[in-house]
PDB file of C-alpha atoms in Angstrom:
ATOM      1  CA  GLN A 326      -8.607  21.382  -8.909  1.00  0.00           C
ATOM      2  CA  SER A 327      -4.588  21.200  -7.664  1.00  0.00           C
ATOM      3  CA  ALA A 328      -3.180  24.710  -7.515  1.00  0.00           C
ATOM      4  CA  LEU A 329       0.038  23.372  -9.063  1.00  0.00           C
ATOM      5  CA  THR A 330      -0.560  20.913 -12.580  1.00  0.00           C
ATOM      6  CA  GLN A 331       1.238  17.787 -12.831  1.00  0.00           C
ATOM      7  CA  PRO A 332       0.458  15.231 -15.446  1.00  0.00           C
ATOM      8  CA  PRO A 333      -1.230  11.998 -14.437  1.00  0.00           C
ATOM      9  CA  SER A 334       1.188   9.208 -15.462  1.00  0.00           C
ATOM     10  CA  ALA A 335       4.566   8.611 -16.390  1.00  0.00           C
ATOM     11  CA  SER A 336       6.060   6.254 -17.960  1.00  0.00           C
ATOM     12  CA  GLY A 337       9.550   4.563 -18.446  1.00  0.00           C
ATOM     13  CA  SER A 338      11.667   1.393 -18.713  1.00  0.00           C
ATOM     14  CA  PRO A 339      14.169   0.154 -16.848  1.00  0.00           C
ATOM     15  CA  GLY A 340      17.650   2.060 -16.619  1.00  0.00           C
ATOM     16  CA  GLN A 341      16.023   5.093 -18.761  1.00  0.00           C
ATOM     17  CA  SER A 342      15.347   8.448 -17.379  1.00  0.00           C
ATOM     18  CA  VAL A 343      11.772   9.959 -16.594  1.00  0.00           C
ATOM     19  CA  THR A 344      11.303  13.570 -15.793  1.00  0.00           C
ATOM     20  CA  ILE A 345       7.848  14.778 -14.012  1.00  0.00           C
ATOM     21  CA  SER A 346       6.655  18.418 -14.174  1.00  0.00           C
ATOM     22  CA  CYS A 347       4.931  20.855 -11.778  1.00  0.00           C
ATOM     23  CA  THR A 348       3.745  23.921 -13.374  1.00  0.00           C
ATOM     24  CA  GLY A 349       2.379  27.298 -11.111  1.00  0.00           C
ATOM     25  CA  THR A 350       2.617  30.930 -11.097  1.00  0.00           C
ATOM     26  CA  SER A 351       4.844  33.491 -10.319  1.00  0.00           C
ATOM     27  CA  SER A 352       3.060  33.723  -7.023  1.00  0.00           C
ATOM     28  CA  ASP A 353       4.060  29.655  -6.154  1.00  0.00           C
ATOM     29  CA  VAL A 354       6.643  27.674  -8.106  1.00  0.00           C
ATOM     30  CA  GLY A 355       8.200  30.957  -9.624  1.00  0.00           C
ATOM     31  CA  GLY A 356       8.346  32.916  -6.555  1.00  0.00           C
ATOM     32  CA  TYR A 357      10.097  30.763  -4.353  1.00  0.00           C
ATOM     33  CA  ASN A 358      13.185  28.702  -4.156  1.00  0.00           C
ATOM     34  CA  SER A 359      10.606  26.262  -2.159  1.00  0.00           C
ATOM     35  CA  VAL A 360       9.724  23.533  -4.409  1.00  0.00           C
ATOM     36  CA  SER A 361       9.414  20.108  -2.929  1.00  0.00           C
ATOM     37  CA  TRP A 362       8.830  16.598  -4.168  1.00  0.00           C
ATOM     38  CA  TYR A 363       7.391  13.687  -2.032  1.00  0.00           C
ATOM     39  CA  GLN A 364       7.039  10.027  -3.405  1.00  0.00           C
ATOM     40  CA  GLN A 365       4.370   7.791  -2.266  1.00  0.00           C
ATOM     41  CA  HIS A 366       3.809   4.253  -2.434  1.00  0.00           C
ATOM     42  CA  PRO A 367       0.261   2.427  -2.453  1.00  0.00           C
ATOM     43  CA  GLY A 368      -0.552   2.032   1.075  1.00  0.00           C
ATOM     44  CA  LYS A 369       2.292   4.215   2.832  1.00  0.00           C
ATOM     45  CA  ALA A 370       2.933   7.808   3.621  1.00  0.00           C
ATOM     46  CA  PRO A 371       4.271  10.031   1.478  1.00  0.00           C
ATOM     47  CA  LYS A 372       8.330  10.533   1.509  1.00  0.00           C
ATOM     48  CA  LEU A 373      10.445  13.690   0.860  1.00  0.00           C
ATOM     49  CA  MET A 374      12.545  13.054  -2.044  1.00  0.00           C
ATOM     50  CA  ILE A 375      13.618  16.566  -3.095  1.00  0.00           C
ATOM     51  CA  SER A 376      13.400  19.743  -1.208  1.00  0.00           C
ATOM     52  CA  GLU A 377      14.422  23.559  -2.001  1.00  0.00           C
ATOM     53  CA  VAL A 378      14.225  22.596  -6.059  1.00  0.00           C
ATOM     54  CA  THR A 379      17.368  20.542  -5.940  1.00  0.00           C
ATOM     55  CA  LYS A 380      18.304  19.475  -2.302  1.00  0.00           C
ATOM     56  CA  ARG A 381      18.350  15.699  -1.808  1.00  0.00           C
ATOM     57  CA  PRO A 382      17.358  14.280   2.063  1.00  0.00           C
ATOM     58  CA  SER A 383      19.903  11.923   3.734  1.00  0.00           C
ATOM     59  CA  GLY A 384      19.251   8.335   1.976  1.00  0.00           C
ATOM     60  CA  VAL A 385      17.231   9.661  -1.253  1.00  0.00           C
ATOM     61  CA  PRO A 386      19.469   8.004  -3.975  1.00  0.00           C
ATOM     62  CA  ASP A 387      21.480  10.484  -6.435  1.00  0.00           C
ATOM     63  CA  ARG A 388      19.641   9.086  -9.032  1.00  0.00           C
ATOM     64  CA  PHE A 389      16.397  11.548  -8.064  1.00  0.00           C
ATOM     65  CA  SER A 390      17.290  15.322  -9.273  1.00  0.00           C
ATOM     66  CA  GLY A 391      14.965  18.395  -8.912  1.00  0.00           C
ATOM     67  CA  SER A 392      15.381  21.703 -10.984  1.00  0.00           C
ATOM     68  CA  LYS A 393      13.097  24.783 -11.755  1.00  0.00           C
ATOM     69  CA  SER A 394      13.169  26.645 -14.547  1.00  0.00           C
ATOM     70  CA  GLY A 395      10.666  29.955 -14.604  1.00  0.00           C
ATOM     71  CA  ASN A 396       7.418  29.058 -13.411  1.00  0.00           C
ATOM     72  CA  THR A 397       7.869  25.287 -13.726  1.00  0.00           C
ATOM     73  CA  ALA A 398       9.933  22.436 -11.629  1.00  0.00           C
ATOM     74  CA  SER A 399      10.911  19.367 -12.568  1.00  0.00           C
ATOM     75  CA  LEU A 400      11.869  15.607 -10.914  1.00  0.00           C
ATOM     76  CA  THR A 401      14.012  13.396 -13.021  1.00  0.00           C
ATOM     77  CA  VAL A 402      14.336   9.973 -12.265  1.00  0.00           C
ATOM     78  CA  SER A 403      17.599   8.665 -13.697  1.00  0.00           C
ATOM     79  CA  GLY A 404      18.271   4.907 -14.119  1.00  0.00           C
ATOM     80  CA  LEU A 405      15.004   3.803 -13.245  1.00  0.00           C
ATOM     81  CA  GLN A 406      14.427   1.050 -11.474  1.00  0.00           C
ATOM     82  CA  ALA A 407      11.385  -1.188 -10.249  1.00  0.00           C
ATOM     83  CA  GLU A 408      10.861   0.060  -6.722  1.00  0.00           C
ATOM     84  CA  ASP A 409      10.718   4.028  -8.436  1.00  0.00           C
ATOM     85  CA  GLU A 410       7.218   2.697  -9.521  1.00  0.00           C
ATOM     86  CA  ALA A 411       4.848   5.207  -7.277  1.00  0.00           C
ATOM     87  CA  ASP A 412       2.807   8.394  -6.891  1.00  0.00           C
ATOM     88  CA  TYR A 413       4.650  11.657  -7.363  1.00  0.00           C
ATOM     89  CA  TYR A 414       3.173  15.160  -5.807  1.00  0.00           C
ATOM     90  CA  CYS A 415       4.945  18.352  -5.794  1.00  0.00           C
ATOM     91  CA  SER A 416       4.565  21.379  -3.235  1.00  0.00           C
ATOM     92  CA  SER A 417       5.546  24.816  -3.035  1.00  0.00           C
ATOM     93  CA  TYR A 418       5.116  27.642  -0.484  1.00  0.00           C
ATOM     94  CA  ALA A 419       2.661  29.872  -2.171  1.00  0.00           C
ATOM     95  CA  GLY A 420       2.847  33.332  -0.019  1.00  0.00           C
ATOM     96  CA  ASN A 421       0.966  34.298   2.471  1.00  0.00           C
ATOM     97  CA  ASN A 422       2.005  31.020   4.493  1.00  0.00           C
ATOM     98  CA  ILE A 423       0.285  28.869   2.547  1.00  0.00           C
ATOM     99  CA  LEU A 424       1.655  25.359   1.109  1.00  0.00           C
ATOM    100  CA  VAL A 425       0.287  24.010  -2.317  1.00  0.00           C
ATOM    101  CA  PHE A 426       0.792  20.603  -3.832  1.00  0.00           C
ATOM    102  CA  GLY A 427      -0.147  19.569  -6.998  1.00  0.00           C
ATOM    103  CA  GLY A 428      -2.537  16.698  -8.703  1.00  0.00           C
ATOM    104  CA  GLY A 429       0.321  13.633  -8.353  1.00  0.00           C
ATOM    105  CA  THR A 430       2.091  11.948 -11.216  1.00  0.00           C
ATOM    106  CA  LYS A 431       1.502   7.953 -11.230  1.00  0.00           C
ATOM    107  CA  LEU A 432       5.627   6.760 -12.745  1.00  0.00           C
ATOM    108  CA  THR A 433       5.204   3.306 -14.215  1.00  0.00           C
ATOM    109  CA  VAL A 434       8.619   1.617 -14.559  1.00  0.00           C
ATOM    110  CA  LEU A 435       7.337  -0.852 -17.802  1.00  0.00           C
TER     111      LEU A 435
ATOM    112  CA  GLN B1050      14.252   9.455  15.250  1.00  0.00           C
ATOM    113  CA  VAL B1051      11.358  11.274  14.668  1.00  0.00           C
ATOM    114  CA  LEU B1052       8.020   9.251  15.052  1.00  0.00           C
ATOM    115  CA  LEU B1053       4.154  10.649  14.400  1.00  0.00           C
ATOM    116  CA  GLN B1054       1.720   8.256  16.102  1.00  0.00           C
ATOM    117  CA  GLN B1055      -1.892   9.095  14.337  1.00  0.00           C
ATOM    118  CA  SER B1056      -5.252   8.475  16.486  1.00  0.00           C
ATOM    119  CA  GLY B1057      -8.701   9.060  16.101  1.00  0.00           C
ATOM    120  CA  PRO B1058     -11.907   7.629  14.609  1.00  0.00           C
ATOM    121  CA  GLY B1059     -12.287   6.193  10.702  1.00  0.00           C
ATOM    122  CA  LEU B1060     -16.121   7.026  10.755  1.00  0.00           C
ATOM    123  CA  VAL B1061     -17.528  10.636  11.443  1.00  0.00           C
ATOM    124  CA  ARG B1062     -21.318  11.465  10.758  1.00  0.00           C
ATOM    125  CA  PRO B1063     -22.022  14.323   8.628  1.00  0.00           C
ATOM    126  CA  SER B1064     -22.328  17.527   9.946  1.00  0.00           C
ATOM    127  CA  GLN B1065     -20.117  16.098  12.833  1.00  0.00           C
ATOM    128  CA  THR B1066     -16.830  17.242  13.725  1.00  0.00           C
ATOM    129  CA  LEU B1067     -13.745  15.273  13.011  1.00  0.00           C
ATOM    130  CA  SER B1068     -11.249  14.743  15.588  1.00  0.00           C
ATOM    131  CA  LEU B1069      -7.644  13.318  15.290  1.00  0.00           C
ATOM    132  CA  THR B1070      -4.633  13.616  17.211  1.00  0.00           C
ATOM    133  CA  CYS B1071      -0.987  12.796  16.522  1.00  0.00           C
ATOM    134  CA  ALA B1072       1.465  11.700  18.932  1.00  0.00           C
ATOM    135  CA  ILE B1073       5.090  13.098  18.727  1.00  0.00           C
ATOM    136  CA  SER B1074       8.356  11.302  19.945  1.00  0.00           C
ATOM    137  CA  GLY B1075      11.809  12.193  19.129  1.00  0.00           C
ATOM    138  CA  ASP B1076      11.286  16.250  18.753  1.00  0.00           C
ATOM    139  CA  SER B1077       9.048  18.454  20.845  1.00  0.00           C
ATOM    140  CA  VAL B1078       5.857  20.104  19.917  1.00  0.00           C
ATOM    141  CA  SER B1079       7.459  23.411  21.187  1.00  0.00           C
ATOM    142  CA  SER B1080      10.636  23.343  18.965  1.00  0.00           C
ATOM    143  CA  SER B1081      11.166  26.732  17.052  1.00  0.00           C
ATOM    144  CA  SER B1082      12.893  25.048  14.285  1.00  0.00           C
ATOM    145  CA  THR B1083       9.542  23.310  12.405  1.00  0.00           C
ATOM    146  CA  ALA B1084       5.990  23.268  12.649  1.00  0.00           C
ATOM    147  CA  TRP B1085       3.500  20.168  12.686  1.00  0.00           C
ATOM    148  CA  ASN B1086       0.968  19.856   9.973  1.00  0.00           C
ATOM    149  CA  TRP B1087      -2.302  18.170   8.590  1.00  0.00           C
ATOM    150  CA  LEU B1088      -2.555  17.111   5.011  1.00  0.00           C
ATOM    151  CA  ARG B1089      -5.400  14.740   3.599  1.00  0.00           C
ATOM    152  CA  LEU B1090      -5.087  12.496   0.846  1.00  0.00           C
ATOM    153  CA  SER B1091      -8.357  11.905  -1.711  1.00  0.00           C
ATOM    154  CA  PRO B1092      -9.297  11.117  -4.927  1.00  0.00           C
ATOM    155  CA  SER B1093     -10.787  13.722  -6.342  1.00  0.00           C
ATOM    156  CA  ARG B1094      -8.755  16.470  -4.606  1.00  0.00           C
ATOM    157  CA  GLY B1095      -5.086  14.678  -4.144  1.00  0.00           C
ATOM    158  CA  LEU B1096      -3.042  15.715  -1.253  1.00  0.00           C
ATOM    159  CA  GLU B1097      -4.052  18.690   0.375  1.00  0.00           C
ATOM    160  CA  TRP B1098      -2.324  20.875   3.031  1.00  0.00           C
ATOM    161  CA  LEU B1099      -4.912  21.645   5.579  1.00  0.00           C
ATOM    162  CA  GLY B1100      -3.043  23.606   8.186  1.00  0.00           C
ATOM    163  CA  ARG B1101      -0.238  24.243  10.734  1.00  0.00           C
ATOM    164  CA  THR B1102       0.893  24.873  14.479  1.00  0.00           C
ATOM    165  CA  TYR B1103       4.224  26.255  15.556  1.00  0.00           C
ATOM    166  CA  TYR B1104       6.053  27.745  18.323  1.00  0.00           C
ATOM    167  CA  THR B1105       8.233  30.805  17.964  1.00  0.00           C
ATOM    168  CA  SER B1106       7.850  32.999  21.183  1.00  0.00           C
ATOM    169  CA  ARG B1107       3.994  32.296  20.621  1.00  0.00           C
ATOM    170  CA  TRP B1108       1.755  29.987  19.379  1.00  0.00           C
ATOM    171  CA  ASN B1109       0.840  30.170  15.726  1.00  0.00           C
ATOM    172  CA  ASN B1110      -1.429  28.734  13.176  1.00  0.00           C
ATOM    173  CA  ASP B1111      -1.888  29.065   9.333  1.00  0.00           C
ATOM    174  CA  PHE B1112      -5.005  27.213   7.315  1.00  0.00           C
ATOM    175  CA  ALA B1113      -6.007  26.541   3.969  1.00  0.00           C
ATOM    176  CA  VAL B1114      -8.606  28.754   2.463  1.00  0.00           C
ATOM    177  CA  SER B1115     -10.343  25.741   1.430  1.00  0.00           C
ATOM    178  CA  VAL B1116     -10.882  24.684   5.244  1.00  0.00           C
ATOM    179  CA  ARG B1117      -9.839  27.939   7.078  1.00  0.00           C
ATOM    180  CA  SER B1118     -13.493  28.510   8.359  1.00  0.00           C
ATOM    181  CA  ARG B1119     -13.970  24.967   9.466  1.00  0.00           C
ATOM    182  CA  VAL B1120     -10.488  23.598  11.103  1.00  0.00           C
ATOM    183  CA  THR B1121      -8.901  24.156  14.010  1.00  0.00           C
ATOM    184  CA  ILE B1122      -5.196  22.655  14.631  1.00  0.00           C
ATOM    185  CA  ASN B1123      -3.903  22.688  18.335  1.00  0.00           C
ATOM    186  CA  PRO B1124      -0.765  21.573  20.432  1.00  0.00           C
ATOM    187  CA  ASP B1125      -0.601  20.145  23.985  1.00  0.00           C
ATOM    188  CA  THR B1126       2.278  20.322  25.444  1.00  0.00           C
ATOM    189  CA  SER B1127       1.867  18.641  28.360  1.00  0.00           C
ATOM    190  CA  LYS B1128       1.563  15.161  26.053  1.00  0.00           C
ATOM    191  CA  ASN B1129       3.914  16.680  23.331  1.00  0.00           C
ATOM    192  CA  GLN B1130       1.035  16.387  20.662  1.00  0.00           C
ATOM    193  CA  PHE B1131      -0.977  18.054  18.581  1.00  0.00           C
ATOM    194  CA  SER B1132      -4.696  18.002  16.873  1.00  0.00           C
ATOM    195  CA  LEU B1133      -7.075  18.858  14.021  1.00  0.00           C
ATOM    196  CA  ARG B1134     -11.062  19.437  14.346  1.00  0.00           C
ATOM    197  CA  LEU B1135     -12.660  19.528  11.390  1.00  0.00           C
ATOM    198  CA  ASN B1136     -16.079  20.730  11.673  1.00  0.00           C
ATOM    199  CA  SER B1137     -19.263  20.193   9.767  1.00  0.00           C
ATOM    200  CA  VAL B1138     -17.703  17.956   7.568  1.00  0.00           C
ATOM    201  CA  THR B1139     -19.446  16.168   4.783  1.00  0.00           C
ATOM    202  CA  PRO B1140     -19.261  13.095   2.440  1.00  0.00           C
ATOM    203  CA  GLU B1141     -16.214  15.200   0.380  1.00  0.00           C
ATOM    204  CA  ASP B1142     -13.979  15.354   3.711  1.00  0.00           C
ATOM    205  CA  THR B1143     -13.482  11.581   3.256  1.00  0.00           C
ATOM    206  CA  ALA B1144     -10.236  11.038   2.801  1.00  0.00           C
ATOM    207  CA  VAL B1145      -6.919   9.706   4.469  1.00  0.00           C
ATOM    208  CA  TYR B1146      -5.718  11.986   6.963  1.00  0.00           C
ATOM    209  CA  TYR B1147      -1.780  12.644   7.733  1.00  0.00           C
ATOM    210  CA  CYS B1148       0.395  14.338   9.990  1.00  0.00           C
ATOM    211  CA  ALA B1149       3.896  15.703   8.918  1.00  0.00           C
ATOM    212  CA  ARG B1150       6.860  17.603  10.445  1.00  0.00           C
ATOM    213  CA  GLY B1151       8.260  20.332   8.374  1.00  0.00           C
ATOM    214  CA  ARG B1152       8.371  23.878   6.932  1.00  0.00           C
ATOM    215  CA  MET B1153       6.988  24.989   4.139  1.00  0.00           C
ATOM    216  CA  SER B1154      10.385  26.170   2.624  1.00  0.00           C
ATOM    217  CA  THR B1155      12.354  22.914   3.765  1.00  0.00           C
ATOM    218  CA  GLY B1156       9.898  20.034   2.772  1.00  0.00           C
ATOM    219  CA  LEU B1157       7.990  17.912   5.249  1.00  0.00           C
ATOM    220  CA  ASP B1158      10.654  15.034   6.595  1.00  0.00           C
ATOM    221  CA  TYR B1159       8.581  12.862   8.622  1.00  0.00           C
ATOM    222  CA  TRP B1160       4.968  11.763   8.504  1.00  0.00           C
ATOM    223  CA  GLY B1161       3.000   9.964  10.240  1.00  0.00           C
ATOM    224  CA  ARG B1162       1.083   6.524   8.960  1.00  0.00           C
ATOM    225  CA  GLY B1163      -2.342   8.014   7.962  1.00  0.00           C
ATOM    226  CA  THR B1164      -6.032   7.620   9.308  1.00  0.00           C
ATOM    227  CA  LEU B1165      -8.957   6.602   6.501  1.00  0.00           C
ATOM    228  CA  VAL B1166     -11.515   9.201   7.746  1.00  0.00           C
ATOM    229  CA  THR B1167     -14.923   8.246   5.982  1.00  0.00           C
ATOM    230  CA  VAL B1168     -17.738  10.619   6.817  1.00  0.00           C
ATOM    231  CA  SER B1169     -21.073   8.653   6.056  1.00  0.00           C
ATOM    232  CA  SER B1170     -24.456   8.087   7.716  1.00  0.00           C
TER     233      SER B1170
END
């Protein structure tokens, strides 16, 4: 049982937009602006896509964006491309020097 | 460019100790601006943060509640690396283990390639 709740799957057609949610509590997602999103392709290490709720690291396409409302953070992928098909994980600082993750969402590009 | 090179056995017997090492190039384990983390990925538990070590004016460690009684993470400044030891392992500890650089507030920006560790007799 992961600390943060993500939908197990999401899908969209090429060119469309898809949003993945990450729901926590006021002790983690809602309490800090420390939500990150990671992309993981099969057999590869996770890659940081979004940090601090909305920040894109250098090299991450601007098709990826993050937001937060209350205890729920979201990752939006606009203009879906085939290479966006991957697993996506959210994480949040949870206080007391603890980092928690969501269970992951498998994004399928139809 | 930061590179993290993981090493360690891929098979551990139940009740024994899992030991992995992460060698760092392009940064220093003693850097005061970041932290050095261990995580694991399994089908049953998803991606799970295990703990970290980091240097301020002294060495610090933080651990996940789920493994706190069994885990040790140590820096080795002479080799610029850090290690994970998880004792009393069970088959539920079977996972791909990753080392990663980063702070909880700003995300984990560099990762090792992962090591599949199987706990089996």
